[in-house]
Short mmCIF file of C-alpha atoms in Angstrom, two decimals:
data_model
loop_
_atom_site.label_atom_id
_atom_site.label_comp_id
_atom_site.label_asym_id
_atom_site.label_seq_id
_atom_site.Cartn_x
_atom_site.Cartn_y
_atom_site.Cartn_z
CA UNK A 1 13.21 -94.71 -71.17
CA UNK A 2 9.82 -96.04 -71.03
CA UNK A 3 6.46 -93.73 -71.35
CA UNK A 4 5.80 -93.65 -67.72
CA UNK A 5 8.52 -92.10 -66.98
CA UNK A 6 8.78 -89.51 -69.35
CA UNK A 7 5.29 -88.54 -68.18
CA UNK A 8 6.05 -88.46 -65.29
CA UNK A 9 9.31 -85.97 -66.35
CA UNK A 10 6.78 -83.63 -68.31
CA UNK A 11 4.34 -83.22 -65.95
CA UNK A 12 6.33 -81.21 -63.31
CA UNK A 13 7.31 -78.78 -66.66
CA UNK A 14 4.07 -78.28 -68.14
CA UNK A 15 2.21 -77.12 -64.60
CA UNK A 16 5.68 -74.38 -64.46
CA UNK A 17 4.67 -73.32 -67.82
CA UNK A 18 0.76 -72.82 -67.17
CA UNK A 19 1.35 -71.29 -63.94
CA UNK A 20 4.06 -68.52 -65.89
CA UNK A 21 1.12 -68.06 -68.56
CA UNK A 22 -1.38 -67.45 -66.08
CA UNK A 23 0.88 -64.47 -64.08
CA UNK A 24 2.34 -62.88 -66.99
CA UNK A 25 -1.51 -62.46 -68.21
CA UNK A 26 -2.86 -61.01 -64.72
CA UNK A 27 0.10 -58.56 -64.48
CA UNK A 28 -0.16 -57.70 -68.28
CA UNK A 29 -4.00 -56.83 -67.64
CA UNK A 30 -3.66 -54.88 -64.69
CA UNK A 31 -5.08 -51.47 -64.72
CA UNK A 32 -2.46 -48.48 -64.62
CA UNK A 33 -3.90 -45.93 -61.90
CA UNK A 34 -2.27 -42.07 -62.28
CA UNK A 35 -0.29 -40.78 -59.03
CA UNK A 36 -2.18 -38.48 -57.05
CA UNK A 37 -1.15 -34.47 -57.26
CA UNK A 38 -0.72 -32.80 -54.03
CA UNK A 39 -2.75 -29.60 -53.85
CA UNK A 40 -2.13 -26.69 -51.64
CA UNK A 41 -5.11 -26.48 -48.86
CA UNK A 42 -6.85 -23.19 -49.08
CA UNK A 43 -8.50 -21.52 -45.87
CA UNK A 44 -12.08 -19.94 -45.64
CA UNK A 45 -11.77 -16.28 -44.07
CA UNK A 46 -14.02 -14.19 -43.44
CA UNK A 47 -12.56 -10.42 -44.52
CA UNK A 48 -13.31 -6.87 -43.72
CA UNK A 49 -12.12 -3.40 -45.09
CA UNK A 50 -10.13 -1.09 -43.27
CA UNK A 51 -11.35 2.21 -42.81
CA UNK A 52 -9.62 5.07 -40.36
CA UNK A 53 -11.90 6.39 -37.80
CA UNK A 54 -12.23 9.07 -35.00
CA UNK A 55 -13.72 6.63 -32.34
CA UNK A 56 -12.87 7.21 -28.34
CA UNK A 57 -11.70 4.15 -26.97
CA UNK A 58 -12.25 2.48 -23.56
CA UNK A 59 -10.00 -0.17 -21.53
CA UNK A 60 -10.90 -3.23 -19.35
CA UNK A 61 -9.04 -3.24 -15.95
CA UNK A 62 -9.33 -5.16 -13.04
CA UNK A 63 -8.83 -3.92 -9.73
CA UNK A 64 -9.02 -3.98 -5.89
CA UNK A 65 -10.65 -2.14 -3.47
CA UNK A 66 -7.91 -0.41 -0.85
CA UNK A 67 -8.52 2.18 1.75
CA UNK A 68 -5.32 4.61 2.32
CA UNK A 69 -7.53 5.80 5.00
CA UNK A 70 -7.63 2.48 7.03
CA UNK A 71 -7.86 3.48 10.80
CA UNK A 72 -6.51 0.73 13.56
CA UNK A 73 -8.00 1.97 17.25
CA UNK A 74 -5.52 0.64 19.32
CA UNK A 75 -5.75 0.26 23.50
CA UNK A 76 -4.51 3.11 25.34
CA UNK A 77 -2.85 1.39 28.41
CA UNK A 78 -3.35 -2.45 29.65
CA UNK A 79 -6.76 -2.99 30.86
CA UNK A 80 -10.03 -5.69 30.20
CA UNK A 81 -12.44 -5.13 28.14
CA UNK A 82 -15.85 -4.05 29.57
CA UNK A 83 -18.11 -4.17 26.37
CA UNK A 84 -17.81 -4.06 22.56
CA UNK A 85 -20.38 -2.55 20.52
CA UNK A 86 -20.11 -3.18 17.15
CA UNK A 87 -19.46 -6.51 14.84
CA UNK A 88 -16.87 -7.12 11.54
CA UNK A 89 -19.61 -5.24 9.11
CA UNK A 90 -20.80 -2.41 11.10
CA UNK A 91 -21.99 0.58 9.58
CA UNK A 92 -20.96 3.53 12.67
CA UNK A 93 -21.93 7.47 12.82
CA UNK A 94 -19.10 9.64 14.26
CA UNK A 95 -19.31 9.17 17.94
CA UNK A 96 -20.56 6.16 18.18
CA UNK A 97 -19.56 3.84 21.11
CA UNK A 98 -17.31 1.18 19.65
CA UNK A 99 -15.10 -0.42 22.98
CA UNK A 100 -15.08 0.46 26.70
CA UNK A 101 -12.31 -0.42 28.84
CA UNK A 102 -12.65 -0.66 32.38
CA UNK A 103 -11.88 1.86 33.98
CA UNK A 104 -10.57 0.90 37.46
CA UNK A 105 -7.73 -0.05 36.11
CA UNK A 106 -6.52 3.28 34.87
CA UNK A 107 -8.10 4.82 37.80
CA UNK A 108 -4.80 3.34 39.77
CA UNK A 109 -2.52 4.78 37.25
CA UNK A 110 -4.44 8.17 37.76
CA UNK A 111 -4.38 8.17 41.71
CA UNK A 112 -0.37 6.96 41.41
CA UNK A 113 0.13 10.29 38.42
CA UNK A 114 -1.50 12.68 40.83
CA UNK A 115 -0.13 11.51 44.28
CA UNK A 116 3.88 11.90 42.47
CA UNK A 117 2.79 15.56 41.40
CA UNK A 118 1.68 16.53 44.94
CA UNK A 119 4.38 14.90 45.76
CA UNK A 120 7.23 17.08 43.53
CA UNK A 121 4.56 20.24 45.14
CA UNK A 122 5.62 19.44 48.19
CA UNK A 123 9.21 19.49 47.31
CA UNK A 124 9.28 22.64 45.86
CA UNK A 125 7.67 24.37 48.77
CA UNK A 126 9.90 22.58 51.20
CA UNK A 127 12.76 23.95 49.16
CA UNK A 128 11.70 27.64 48.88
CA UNK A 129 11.50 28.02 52.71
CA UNK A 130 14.39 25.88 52.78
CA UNK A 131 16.01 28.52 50.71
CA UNK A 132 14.73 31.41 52.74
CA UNK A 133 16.04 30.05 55.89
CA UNK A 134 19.55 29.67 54.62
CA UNK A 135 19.16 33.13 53.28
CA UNK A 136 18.99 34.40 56.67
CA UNK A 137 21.28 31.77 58.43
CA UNK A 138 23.90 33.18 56.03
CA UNK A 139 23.49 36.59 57.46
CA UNK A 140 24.14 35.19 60.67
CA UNK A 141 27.02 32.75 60.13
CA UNK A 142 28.99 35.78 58.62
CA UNK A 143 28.04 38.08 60.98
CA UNK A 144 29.54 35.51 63.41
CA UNK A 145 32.62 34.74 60.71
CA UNK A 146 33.31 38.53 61.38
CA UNK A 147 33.43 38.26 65.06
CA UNK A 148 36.01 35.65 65.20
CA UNK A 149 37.99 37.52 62.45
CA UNK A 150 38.20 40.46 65.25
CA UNK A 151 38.96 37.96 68.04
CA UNK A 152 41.63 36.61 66.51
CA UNK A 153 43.06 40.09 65.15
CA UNK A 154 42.75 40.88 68.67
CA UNK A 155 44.47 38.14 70.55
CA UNK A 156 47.51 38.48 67.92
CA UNK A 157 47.88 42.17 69.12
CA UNK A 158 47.39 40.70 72.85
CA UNK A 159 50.34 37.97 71.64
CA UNK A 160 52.87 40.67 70.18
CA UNK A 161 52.96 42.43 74.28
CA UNK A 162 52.80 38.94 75.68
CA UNK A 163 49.32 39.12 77.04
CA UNK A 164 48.01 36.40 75.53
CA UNK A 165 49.15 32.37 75.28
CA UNK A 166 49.39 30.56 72.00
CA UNK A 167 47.17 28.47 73.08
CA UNK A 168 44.12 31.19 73.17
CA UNK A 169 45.89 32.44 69.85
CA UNK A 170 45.29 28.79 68.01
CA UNK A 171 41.77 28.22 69.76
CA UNK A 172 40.45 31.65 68.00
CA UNK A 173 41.95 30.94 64.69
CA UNK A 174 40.67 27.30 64.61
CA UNK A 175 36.50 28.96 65.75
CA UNK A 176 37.35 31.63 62.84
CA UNK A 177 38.17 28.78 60.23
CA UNK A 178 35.17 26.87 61.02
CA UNK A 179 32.73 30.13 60.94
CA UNK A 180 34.33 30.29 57.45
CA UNK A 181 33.82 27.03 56.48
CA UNK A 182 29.95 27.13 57.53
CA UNK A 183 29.51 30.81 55.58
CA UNK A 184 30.61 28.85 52.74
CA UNK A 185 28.79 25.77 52.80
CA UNK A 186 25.44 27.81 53.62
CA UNK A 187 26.49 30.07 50.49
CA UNK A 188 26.60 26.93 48.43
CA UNK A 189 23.27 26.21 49.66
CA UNK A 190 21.90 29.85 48.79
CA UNK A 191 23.62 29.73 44.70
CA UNK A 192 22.43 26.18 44.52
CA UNK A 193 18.87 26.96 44.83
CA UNK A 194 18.38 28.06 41.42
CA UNK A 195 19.59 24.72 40.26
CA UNK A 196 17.31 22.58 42.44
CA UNK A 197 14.70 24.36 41.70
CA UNK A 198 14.66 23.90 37.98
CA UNK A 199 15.55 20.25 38.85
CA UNK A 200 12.21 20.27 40.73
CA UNK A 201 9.90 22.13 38.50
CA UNK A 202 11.29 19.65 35.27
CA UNK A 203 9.99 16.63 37.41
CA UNK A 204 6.84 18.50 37.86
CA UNK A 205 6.09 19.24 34.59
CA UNK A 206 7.49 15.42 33.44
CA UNK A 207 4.59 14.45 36.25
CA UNK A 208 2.30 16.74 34.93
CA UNK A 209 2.79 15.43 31.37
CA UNK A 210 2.37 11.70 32.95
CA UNK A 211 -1.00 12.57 34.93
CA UNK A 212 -2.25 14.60 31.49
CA UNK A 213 -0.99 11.32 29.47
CA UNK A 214 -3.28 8.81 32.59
CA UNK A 215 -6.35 11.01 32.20
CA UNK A 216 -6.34 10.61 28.38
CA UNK A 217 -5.59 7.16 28.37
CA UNK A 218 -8.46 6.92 30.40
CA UNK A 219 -10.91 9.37 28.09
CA UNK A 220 -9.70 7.23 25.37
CA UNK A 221 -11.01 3.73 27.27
CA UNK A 222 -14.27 4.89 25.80
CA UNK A 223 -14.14 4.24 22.34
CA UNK A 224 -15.71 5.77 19.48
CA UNK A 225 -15.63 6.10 16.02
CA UNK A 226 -13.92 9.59 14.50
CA UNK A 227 -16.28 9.79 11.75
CA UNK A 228 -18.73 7.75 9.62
CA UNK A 229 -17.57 4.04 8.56
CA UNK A 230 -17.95 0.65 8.37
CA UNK A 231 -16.12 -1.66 10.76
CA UNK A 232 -13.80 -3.33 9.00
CA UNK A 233 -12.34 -6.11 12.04
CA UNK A 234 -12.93 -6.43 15.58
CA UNK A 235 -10.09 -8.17 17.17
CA UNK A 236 -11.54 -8.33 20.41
CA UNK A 237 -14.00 -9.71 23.08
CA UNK A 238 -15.94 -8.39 26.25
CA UNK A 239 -13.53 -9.81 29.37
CA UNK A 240 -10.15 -9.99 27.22
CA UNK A 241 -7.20 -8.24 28.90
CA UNK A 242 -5.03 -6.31 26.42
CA UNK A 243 -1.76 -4.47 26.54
CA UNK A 244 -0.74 -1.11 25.56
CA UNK A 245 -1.11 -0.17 21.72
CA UNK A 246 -2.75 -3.87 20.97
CA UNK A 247 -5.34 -3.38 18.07
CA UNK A 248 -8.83 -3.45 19.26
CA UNK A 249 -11.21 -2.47 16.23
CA UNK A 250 -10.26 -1.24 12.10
CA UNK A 251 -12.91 0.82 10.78
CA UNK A 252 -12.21 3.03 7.09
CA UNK A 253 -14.29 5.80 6.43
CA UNK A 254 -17.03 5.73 3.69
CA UNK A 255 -15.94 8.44 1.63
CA UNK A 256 -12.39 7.08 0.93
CA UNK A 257 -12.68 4.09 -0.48
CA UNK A 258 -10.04 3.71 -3.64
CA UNK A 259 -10.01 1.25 -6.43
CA UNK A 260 -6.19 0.32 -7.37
CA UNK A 261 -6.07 -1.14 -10.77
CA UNK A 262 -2.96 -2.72 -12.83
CA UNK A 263 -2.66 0.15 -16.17
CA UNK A 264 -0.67 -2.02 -19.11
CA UNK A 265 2.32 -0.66 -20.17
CA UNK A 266 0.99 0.45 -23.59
CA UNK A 267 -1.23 2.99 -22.47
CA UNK A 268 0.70 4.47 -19.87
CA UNK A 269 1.51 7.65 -22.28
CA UNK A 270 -1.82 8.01 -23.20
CA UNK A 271 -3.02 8.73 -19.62
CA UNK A 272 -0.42 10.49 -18.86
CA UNK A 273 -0.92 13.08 -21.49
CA UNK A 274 -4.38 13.53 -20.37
CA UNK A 275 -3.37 14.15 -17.25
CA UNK A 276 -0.86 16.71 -18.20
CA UNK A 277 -3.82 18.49 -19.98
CA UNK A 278 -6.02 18.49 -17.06
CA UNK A 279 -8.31 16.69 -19.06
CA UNK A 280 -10.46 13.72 -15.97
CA UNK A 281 -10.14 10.33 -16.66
CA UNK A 282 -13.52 8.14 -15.72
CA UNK A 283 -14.13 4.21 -15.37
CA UNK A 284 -17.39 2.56 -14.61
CA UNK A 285 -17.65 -0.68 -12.70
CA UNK A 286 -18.45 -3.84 -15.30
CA UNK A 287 -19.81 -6.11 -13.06
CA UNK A 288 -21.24 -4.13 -10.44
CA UNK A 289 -24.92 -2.09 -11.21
CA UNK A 290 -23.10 1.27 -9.95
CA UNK A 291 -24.19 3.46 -12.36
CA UNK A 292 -22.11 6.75 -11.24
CA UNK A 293 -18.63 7.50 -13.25
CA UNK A 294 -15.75 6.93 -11.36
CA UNK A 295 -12.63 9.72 -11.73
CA UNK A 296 -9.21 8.49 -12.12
CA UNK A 297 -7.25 10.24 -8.87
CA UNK A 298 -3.49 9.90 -9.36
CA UNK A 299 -1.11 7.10 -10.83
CA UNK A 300 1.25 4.91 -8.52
CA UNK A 301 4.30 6.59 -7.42
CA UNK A 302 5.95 3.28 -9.19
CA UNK A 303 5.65 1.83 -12.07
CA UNK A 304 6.71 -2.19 -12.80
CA UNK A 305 7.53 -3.79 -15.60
CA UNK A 306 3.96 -4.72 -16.78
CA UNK A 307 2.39 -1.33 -16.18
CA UNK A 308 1.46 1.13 -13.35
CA UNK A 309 -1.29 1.25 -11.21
CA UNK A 310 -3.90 3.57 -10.97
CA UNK A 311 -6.11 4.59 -8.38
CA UNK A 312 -10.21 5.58 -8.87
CA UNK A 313 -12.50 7.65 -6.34
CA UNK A 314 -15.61 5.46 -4.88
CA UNK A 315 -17.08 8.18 -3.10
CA UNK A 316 -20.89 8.28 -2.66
CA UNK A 317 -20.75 4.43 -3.40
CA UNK A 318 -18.76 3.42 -0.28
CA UNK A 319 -21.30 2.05 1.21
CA UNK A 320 -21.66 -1.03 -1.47
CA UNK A 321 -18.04 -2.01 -1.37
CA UNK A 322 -15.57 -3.50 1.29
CA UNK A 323 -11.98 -3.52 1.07
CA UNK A 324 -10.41 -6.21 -0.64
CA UNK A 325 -13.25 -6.45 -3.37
CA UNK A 326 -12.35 -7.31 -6.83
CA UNK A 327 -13.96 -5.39 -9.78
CA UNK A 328 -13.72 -5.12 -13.62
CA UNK A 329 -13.63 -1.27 -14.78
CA UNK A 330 -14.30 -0.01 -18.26
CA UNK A 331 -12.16 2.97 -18.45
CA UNK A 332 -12.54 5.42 -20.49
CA UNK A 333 -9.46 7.21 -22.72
CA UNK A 334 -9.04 10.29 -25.18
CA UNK A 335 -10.40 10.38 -28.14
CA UNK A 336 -8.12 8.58 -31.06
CA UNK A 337 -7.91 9.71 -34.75
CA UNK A 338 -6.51 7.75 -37.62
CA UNK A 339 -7.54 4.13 -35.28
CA UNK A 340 -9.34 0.82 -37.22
CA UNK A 341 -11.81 -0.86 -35.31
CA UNK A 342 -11.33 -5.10 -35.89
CA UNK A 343 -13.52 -7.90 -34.39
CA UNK A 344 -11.64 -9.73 -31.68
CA UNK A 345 -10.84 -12.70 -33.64
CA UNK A 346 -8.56 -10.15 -35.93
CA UNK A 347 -5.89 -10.05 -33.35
CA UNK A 348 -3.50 -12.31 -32.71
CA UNK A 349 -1.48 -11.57 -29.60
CA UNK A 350 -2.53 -8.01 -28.87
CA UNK A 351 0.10 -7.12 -31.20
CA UNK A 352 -0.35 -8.81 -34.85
CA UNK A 353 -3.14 -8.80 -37.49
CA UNK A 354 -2.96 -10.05 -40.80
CA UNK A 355 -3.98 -8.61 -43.91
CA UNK A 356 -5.06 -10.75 -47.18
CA UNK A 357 -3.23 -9.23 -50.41
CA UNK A 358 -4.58 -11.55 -53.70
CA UNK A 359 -4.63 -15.09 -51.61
CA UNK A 360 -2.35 -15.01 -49.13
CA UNK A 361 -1.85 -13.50 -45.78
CA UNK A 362 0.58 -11.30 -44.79
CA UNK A 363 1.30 -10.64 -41.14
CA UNK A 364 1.24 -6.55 -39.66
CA UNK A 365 2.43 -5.52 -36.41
CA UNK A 366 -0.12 -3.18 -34.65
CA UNK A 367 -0.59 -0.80 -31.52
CA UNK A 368 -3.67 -1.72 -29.40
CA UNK A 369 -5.26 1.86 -28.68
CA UNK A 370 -8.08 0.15 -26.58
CA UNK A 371 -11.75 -0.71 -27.29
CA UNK A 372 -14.35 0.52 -28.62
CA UNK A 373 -18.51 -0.62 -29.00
CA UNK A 374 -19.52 0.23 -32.62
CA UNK A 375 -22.83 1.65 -34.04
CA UNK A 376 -24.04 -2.41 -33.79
CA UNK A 377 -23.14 -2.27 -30.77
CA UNK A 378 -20.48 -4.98 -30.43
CA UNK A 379 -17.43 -4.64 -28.78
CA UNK A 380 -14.26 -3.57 -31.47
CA UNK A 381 -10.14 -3.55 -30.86
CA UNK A 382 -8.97 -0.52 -31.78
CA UNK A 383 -5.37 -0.40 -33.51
CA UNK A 384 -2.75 1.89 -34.93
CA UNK A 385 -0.48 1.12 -37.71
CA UNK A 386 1.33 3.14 -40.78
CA UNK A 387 1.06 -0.36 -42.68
CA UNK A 388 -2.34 -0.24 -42.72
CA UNK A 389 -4.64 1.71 -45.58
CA UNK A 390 -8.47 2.40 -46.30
CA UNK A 391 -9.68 -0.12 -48.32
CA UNK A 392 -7.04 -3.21 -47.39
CA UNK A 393 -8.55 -6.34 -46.30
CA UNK A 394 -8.30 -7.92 -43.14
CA UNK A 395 -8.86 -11.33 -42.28
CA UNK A 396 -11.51 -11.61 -39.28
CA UNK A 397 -11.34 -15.08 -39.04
CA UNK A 398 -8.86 -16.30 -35.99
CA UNK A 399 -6.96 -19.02 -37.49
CA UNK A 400 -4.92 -21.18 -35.08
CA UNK A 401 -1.65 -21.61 -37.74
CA UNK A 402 -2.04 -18.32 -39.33
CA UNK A 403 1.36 -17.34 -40.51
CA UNK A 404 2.62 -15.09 -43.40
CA UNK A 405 2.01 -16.70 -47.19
CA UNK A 406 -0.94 -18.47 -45.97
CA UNK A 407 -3.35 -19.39 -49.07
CA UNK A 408 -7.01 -18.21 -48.06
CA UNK A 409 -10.17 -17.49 -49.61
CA UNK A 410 -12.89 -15.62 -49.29
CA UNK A 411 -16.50 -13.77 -49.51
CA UNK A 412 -15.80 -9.76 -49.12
CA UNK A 413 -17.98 -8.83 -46.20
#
């Protein structure tokens, strides 16, 4: 083997054998770097103390504005409409004009009412001397009944000694049977009259009734308002022809106004209590500048699943309201012993606090009494709960995955 190719051999073997050197010194002089240690994240709370109170809480409800007292003028027969007074809005005085009908065409109806009752007058005087006459034709007819009777006793005596024919015999018995017959047809007439006459005197008085009924209808075409209101919808027009009993104008009164507002389920016992005691219930209006307490009347007659509704007086505010209004009310409940007062943020789903024992959280279930507004004057939850003492510490900071266990920390406010 000559030298050229043995370098040639060598070559290839020494460049493996630097290139080896070269890694195993880079990985032998790497720097060793420590795994990290996971640490356990610790939230920043803000804390406060519990401390039982005597504090008289209030409750945000929202409600509408109803009237019970709603009143829907309707037409009193079928007519046009002459001339409307008023407008959707309308604030009327009792006895103000609100419609007027046209009267011609109840006028008809009137003349038609009065011209039957004359009519049925008529009737009944026609059948009283009706009545007298057949009183007196009776008389007669058996007067005359009585004189064939003696005819035909007669001729039967005349027949026995063969004085008379049977031919005289059967004409006399036939006059006597129809002298009967009329004494008791006009008899009939006499007993009937009784009868006919009450017939008579019950169409009168239904035609009496019926001209009474035409000449309200027709007071009534003049429309005005019962008492003080405000209009509430006018469904009508000057020249429109209506029908009998179609709604013309809705107007509620000013005094009656109600405010019907949803009561949660949880303080349903509460009011009820106070009710029991006689002890009145007042809400203001939130959003409204009505300054005046409003009392609690009644509760629904049903309750739902969410709560029961309760209705409030508006009395001598009527007049700023219209049916169908939404407001807030801040009502106010019974004084509450033994109750904590937390921030907002505190709560977690009306129902759930948590309280921070060492570093950790631990969930509560509370009983939302209401709210109250604190000596600083902000707005406070007030709970209820046997797991709760003076002096633990509550977290007031609303954490978004606040769950029992939590690590926290914090500055003791």
């Amino acid at each position: 083997m000559t030298a050229r190719s043995s370098a040639k051999l060598l070559l290839p073997l020494l460049v493996l054998l630097l290139a080896a050197a070269a890694y195993y010194s880079l990985v032998s002089g790497k720097t060793k770097r420590e795994r990290p240690v996971l640490a356990e994240k610790v939230w920043q709370v803000d804390v406060m103390t519990a401390q039982r109170q005597v504090l008289s809480p209030h409750l945000t409800l929202y409600g509408r504005i109803e009237s019970p007292e709603l009143l829907k003028s309707a037409a009193p027969g079928g007519g046009i409409i002459e001339r409307v007074f008023v407008r959707s809005g309308s604030t009327v005085k009792q006895g103000d004009p609100l419609v007027t009908m046209d009267r011609r065409d109840f006028n008809v109806a009137l003349l038609q009412a009065e011209a039957d009752l004359r009519d049925i007058d008529s009737q009944v005087a026609e059948l009283e001397i009706r009545h007298r006459s057949n009183q007196t034709a009776l008389q007669t007819e058996r007067e005359l009944a009585a004189l064939a009777a003696t005819e035909v006793e007669g001729l039967v005596k005349l027949k026995k000694q063969k004085l008379s024919s049977d031919t005289a015999l059967n004409a006399a018995r036939s006059e006597l049977g129809r002298r009967q017959l009329e004494v008791t047809s006009r008899q009939f007439a006499v007993d009937s009259y009784p009868t006919q006459l009450r017939i008579l005197r019950a169409r009168h008085d239904r035609n009496q009734a019926k001209l009474a009924e035409t000449r309200l209808a027709m007071e009534r075409s003049d429309l005005r308002a019962p008492f003080d209101a405000i209009v509430s919808e006018v469904a009508i027009a000057a020249g429109d022809r209506v029908s009998l009993g179609q709604m013309l104008v809705s107007l509620f009164p000013l005094d009656t106004l109600e405010i019907r507002a949803h009561l949660p389920t949880n303080y349903i016992e509460t009011v009820k209590r106070a009710i029991a005691t006689n002890e009145t219930l007042f809400a203001s209006v939130s959003n409204r500048p009505v300054a005046e307490r409003l009392p609690m009347l009644r509760l629904a007659g049903q309750a739902e699943a969410t709560g029961i509704d309760a209705f409030f007086s508006l009395n001598s505010s009527s007049t700023q309201f219209r049916p169908g209004e939404l407001l807030a009310l801040k009502l106010e409940l019974p004084v509450e012993s033994n109750v904590f007062a937390v921030p907002y943020q505190a709560i977690y789903g009306n129902s759930r606090i948590y309280k921070v024992e060492g570093e950790r959280l631990l969930a509560i279930e509370v009983v939302s009494i209401g709210q109250a507004r604190t000596p600083g004057q902000s707005v406070q939850v007030l709970i209820r709960s046997e797991e709760i003492n003076d002096g633990d510490l509550i977290a007031a900071t609303h954490l978004p995955n606040a769950v029992s266990g939590l690590k926290v920390e914090y500055d003791e406010q």
